[in-house]
Short mmCIF file of C-alpha atoms in Angstrom, two decimals:
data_model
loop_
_atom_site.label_atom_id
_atom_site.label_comp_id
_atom_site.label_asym_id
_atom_site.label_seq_id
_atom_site.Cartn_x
_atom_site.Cartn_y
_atom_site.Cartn_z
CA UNK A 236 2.08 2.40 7.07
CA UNK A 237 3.85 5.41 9.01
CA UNK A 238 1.71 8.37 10.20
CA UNK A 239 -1.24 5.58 10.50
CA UNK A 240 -1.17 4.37 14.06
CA UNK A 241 1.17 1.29 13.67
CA UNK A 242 2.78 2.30 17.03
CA UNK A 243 -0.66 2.03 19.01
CA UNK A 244 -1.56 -1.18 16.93
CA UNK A 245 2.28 -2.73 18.04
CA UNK A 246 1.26 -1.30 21.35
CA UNK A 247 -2.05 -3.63 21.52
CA UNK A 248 -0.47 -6.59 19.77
CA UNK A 249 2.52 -6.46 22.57
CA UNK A 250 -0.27 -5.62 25.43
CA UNK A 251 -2.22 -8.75 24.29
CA UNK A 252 0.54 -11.02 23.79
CA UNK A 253 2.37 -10.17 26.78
CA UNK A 254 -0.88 -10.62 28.76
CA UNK A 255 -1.75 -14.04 27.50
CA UNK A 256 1.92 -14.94 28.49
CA UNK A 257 2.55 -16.06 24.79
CA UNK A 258 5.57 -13.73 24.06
CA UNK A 259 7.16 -10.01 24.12
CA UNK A 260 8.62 -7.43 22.55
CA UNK A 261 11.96 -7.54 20.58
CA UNK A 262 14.11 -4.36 20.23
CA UNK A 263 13.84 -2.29 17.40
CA UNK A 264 16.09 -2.27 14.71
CA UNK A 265 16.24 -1.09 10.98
CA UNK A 266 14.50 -3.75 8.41
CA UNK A 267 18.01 -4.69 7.06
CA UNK A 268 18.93 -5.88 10.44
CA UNK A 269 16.10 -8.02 11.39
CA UNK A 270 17.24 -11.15 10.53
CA UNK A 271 19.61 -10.90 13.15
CA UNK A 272 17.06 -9.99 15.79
CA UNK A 273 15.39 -13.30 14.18
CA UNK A 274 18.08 -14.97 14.49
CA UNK A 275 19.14 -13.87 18.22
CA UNK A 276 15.93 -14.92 19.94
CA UNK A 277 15.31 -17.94 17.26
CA UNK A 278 16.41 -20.40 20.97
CA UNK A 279 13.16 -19.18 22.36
CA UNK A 280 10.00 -20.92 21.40
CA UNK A 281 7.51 -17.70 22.46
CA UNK A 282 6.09 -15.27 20.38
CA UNK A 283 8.56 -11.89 19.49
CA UNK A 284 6.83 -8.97 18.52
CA UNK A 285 8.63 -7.00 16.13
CA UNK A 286 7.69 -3.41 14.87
CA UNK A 287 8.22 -2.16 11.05
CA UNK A 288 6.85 -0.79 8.19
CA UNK A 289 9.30 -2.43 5.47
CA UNK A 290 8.40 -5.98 4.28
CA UNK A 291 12.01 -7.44 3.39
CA UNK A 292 12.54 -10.71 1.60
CA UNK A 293 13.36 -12.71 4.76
CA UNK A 294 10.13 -11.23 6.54
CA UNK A 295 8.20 -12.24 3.69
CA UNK A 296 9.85 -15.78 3.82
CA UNK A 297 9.10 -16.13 7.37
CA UNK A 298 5.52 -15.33 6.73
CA UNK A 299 5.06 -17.53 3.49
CA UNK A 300 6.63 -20.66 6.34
CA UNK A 301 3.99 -19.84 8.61
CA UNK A 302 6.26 -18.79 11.21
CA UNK A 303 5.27 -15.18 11.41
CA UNK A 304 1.37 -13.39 12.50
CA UNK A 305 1.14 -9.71 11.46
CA UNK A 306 -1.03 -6.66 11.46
CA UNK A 307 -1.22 -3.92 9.57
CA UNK A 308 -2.70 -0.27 9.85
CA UNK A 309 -3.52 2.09 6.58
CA UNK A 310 -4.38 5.47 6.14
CA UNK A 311 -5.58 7.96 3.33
CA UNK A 312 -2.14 8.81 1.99
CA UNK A 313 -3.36 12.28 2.52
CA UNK A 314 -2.89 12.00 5.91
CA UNK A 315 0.06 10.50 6.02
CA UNK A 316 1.66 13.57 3.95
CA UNK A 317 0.22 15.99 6.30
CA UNK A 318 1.46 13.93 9.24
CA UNK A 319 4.90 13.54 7.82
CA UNK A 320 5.36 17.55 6.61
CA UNK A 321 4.23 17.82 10.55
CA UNK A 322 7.03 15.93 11.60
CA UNK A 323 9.62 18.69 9.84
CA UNK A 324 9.80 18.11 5.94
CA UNK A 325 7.63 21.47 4.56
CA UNK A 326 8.36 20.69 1.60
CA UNK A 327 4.72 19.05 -0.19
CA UNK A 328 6.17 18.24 -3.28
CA UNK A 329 9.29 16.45 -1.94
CA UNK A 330 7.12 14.64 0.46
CA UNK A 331 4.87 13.38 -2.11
CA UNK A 332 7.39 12.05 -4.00
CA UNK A 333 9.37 10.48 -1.30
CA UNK A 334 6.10 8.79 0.37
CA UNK A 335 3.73 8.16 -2.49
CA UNK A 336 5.60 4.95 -3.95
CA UNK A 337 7.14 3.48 -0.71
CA UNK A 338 3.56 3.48 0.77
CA UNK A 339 1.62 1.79 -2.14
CA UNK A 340 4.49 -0.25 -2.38
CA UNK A 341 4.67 -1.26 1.03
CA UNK A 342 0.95 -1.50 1.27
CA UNK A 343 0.76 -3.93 -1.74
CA UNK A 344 3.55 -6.42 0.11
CA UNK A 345 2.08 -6.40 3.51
CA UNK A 346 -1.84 -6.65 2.45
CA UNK A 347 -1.04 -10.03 -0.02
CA UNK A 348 -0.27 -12.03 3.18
CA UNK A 349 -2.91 -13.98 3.76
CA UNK A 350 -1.67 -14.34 7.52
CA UNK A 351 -1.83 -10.25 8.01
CA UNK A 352 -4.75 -8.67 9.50
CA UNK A 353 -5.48 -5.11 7.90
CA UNK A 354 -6.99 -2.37 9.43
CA UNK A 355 -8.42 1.45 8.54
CA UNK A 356 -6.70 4.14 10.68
CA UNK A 357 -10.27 6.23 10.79
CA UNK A 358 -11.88 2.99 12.09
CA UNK A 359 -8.90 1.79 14.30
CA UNK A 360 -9.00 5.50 16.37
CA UNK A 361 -13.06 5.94 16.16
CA UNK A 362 -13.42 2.43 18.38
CA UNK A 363 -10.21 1.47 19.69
CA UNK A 364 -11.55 -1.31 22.02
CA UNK A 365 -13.04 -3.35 18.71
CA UNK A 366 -9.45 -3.11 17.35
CA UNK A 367 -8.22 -4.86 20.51
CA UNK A 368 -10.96 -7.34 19.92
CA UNK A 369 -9.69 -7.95 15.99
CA UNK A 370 -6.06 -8.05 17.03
CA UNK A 371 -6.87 -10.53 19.57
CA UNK A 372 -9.14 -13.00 17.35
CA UNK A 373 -6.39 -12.64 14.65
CA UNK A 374 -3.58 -14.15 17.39
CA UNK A 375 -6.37 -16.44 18.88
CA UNK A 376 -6.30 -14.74 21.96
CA UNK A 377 -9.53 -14.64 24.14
CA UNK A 378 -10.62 -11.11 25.10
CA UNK A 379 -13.88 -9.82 26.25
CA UNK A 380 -15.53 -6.96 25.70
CA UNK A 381 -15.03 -4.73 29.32
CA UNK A 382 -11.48 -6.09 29.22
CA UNK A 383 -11.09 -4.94 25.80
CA UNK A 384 -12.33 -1.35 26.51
CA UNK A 385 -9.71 -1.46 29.51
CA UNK A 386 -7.20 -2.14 27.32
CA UNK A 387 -7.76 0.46 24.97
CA UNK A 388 -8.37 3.24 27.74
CA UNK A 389 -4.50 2.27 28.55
CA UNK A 390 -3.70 3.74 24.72
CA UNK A 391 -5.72 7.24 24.48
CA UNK A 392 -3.96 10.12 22.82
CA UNK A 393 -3.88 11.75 26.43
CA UNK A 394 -2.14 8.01 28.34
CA UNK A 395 0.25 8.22 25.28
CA UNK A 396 1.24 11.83 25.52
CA UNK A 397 1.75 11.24 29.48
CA UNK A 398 3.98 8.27 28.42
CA UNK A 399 6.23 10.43 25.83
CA UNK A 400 6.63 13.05 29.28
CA UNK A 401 7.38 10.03 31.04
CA UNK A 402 9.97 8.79 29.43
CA UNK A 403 11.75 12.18 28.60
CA UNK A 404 11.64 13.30 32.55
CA UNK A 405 13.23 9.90 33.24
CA UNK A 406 15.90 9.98 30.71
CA UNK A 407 14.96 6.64 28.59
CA UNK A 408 14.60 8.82 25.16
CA UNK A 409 17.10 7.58 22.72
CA UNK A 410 18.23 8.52 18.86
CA UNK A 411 16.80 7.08 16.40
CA UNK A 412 17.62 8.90 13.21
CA UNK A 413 16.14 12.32 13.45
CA UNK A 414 14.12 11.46 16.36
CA UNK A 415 13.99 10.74 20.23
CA UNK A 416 12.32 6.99 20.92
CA UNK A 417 11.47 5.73 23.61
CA UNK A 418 12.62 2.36 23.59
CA UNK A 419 9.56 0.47 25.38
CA UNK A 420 6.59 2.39 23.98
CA UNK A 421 7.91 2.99 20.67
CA UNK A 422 6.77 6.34 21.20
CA UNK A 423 8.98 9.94 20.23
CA UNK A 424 9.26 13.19 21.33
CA UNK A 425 6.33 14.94 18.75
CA UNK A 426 4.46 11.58 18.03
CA UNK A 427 0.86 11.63 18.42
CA UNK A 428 -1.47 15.06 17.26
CA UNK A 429 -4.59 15.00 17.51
CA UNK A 430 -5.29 11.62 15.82
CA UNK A 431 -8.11 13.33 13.95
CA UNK A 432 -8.16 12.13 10.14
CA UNK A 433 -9.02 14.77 6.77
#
């Protein structure tokens, strides 16, 4: 869900995976077009991890083959409004309208996978090191507890801020609709607040 903390959970599930030496990232691209990131890395037999918030057709597909591993991140659609009018739209109104259905809807597709692990935003940011734990049983990767904590100390609010000033003072910011992304964090220029829910 957007405005929940999908970019710190892609963050962990890329951390892990890279770390076990199962996999990496893919680029991002809009949910129309990732069939052909499918497709152009389908020659390599190790994990891709892909970020999105759309469950297409072929995703689902992939996922009802057992060829695809998720996780997903929720929040009180509250939040999410707030987040988004944050962003730029002022507008509540228009922003209820324009999130409100997408998000259920999205929510309902990604949460009937049976091979999707769900998680609450509130409890995701209150102990970040027991979401590195759940990500890592759900991909069957072994991670103990200090080594866990480690790897969530890598992803505070403060390490992802520094990464956003990072990436601007070194020029790797690129568009991405409205917004400045950096490509290898998945992070933009304005992302993370406070992380504070209500």
């Amino acid at each position: 869900m957007p405005q929940s903390g999908s970019t710190v959970q892609y963050q962990l599930t890329v951390h892990l995976v890279e770390g076990a030496g199962l996999g990496q990232s893919v680029e991002w691209v809009a949910p129309e077009e990732w069939a052909a990131v499918r497709d152009k890395h389908a020659g390599t037999a190790s994990w891709k991890v892909f970020k999105t918030h759309r469950c297409t057709p072929q995703m689902r597909a992939e996922f009802d083959a057992g060829n695809a591993t998720g996780v997903y991140v929720f929040r009180d659609i509250r939040d999410v409004i707030v987040s988004r009018m944050k962003r730029g739209d002022k507008d509540f109104d228009r922003m209820w309208a324009r999130t409100l259905e997408s998000a259920l809807t999205s929510f309902q597709k990604w949460t009937s996978l049976e091979s999707v692990l769900v998680s609450r935003y509130d409890e995701m940011v209150a102990d970040l090191a027991a979401e590195v734990r759940r990500i890592a049983q759900h991909l069957g990767i072994a991670v103990g507890r200090s080594e866990s904590e480690a790897i969530a100390s890598e992803y505070t609010v403060e390490r992802q801020r520094e990464r956003i000033r990072q990436a601007t003072s070194e020029g790797r910011l690129q568009h991405v609709g409205r917004s400045m992304v950096d490509p290898a964090s998945q992070l933009h220029v304005g992302h993370v607040r406070s992380g504070r829910t209500g």
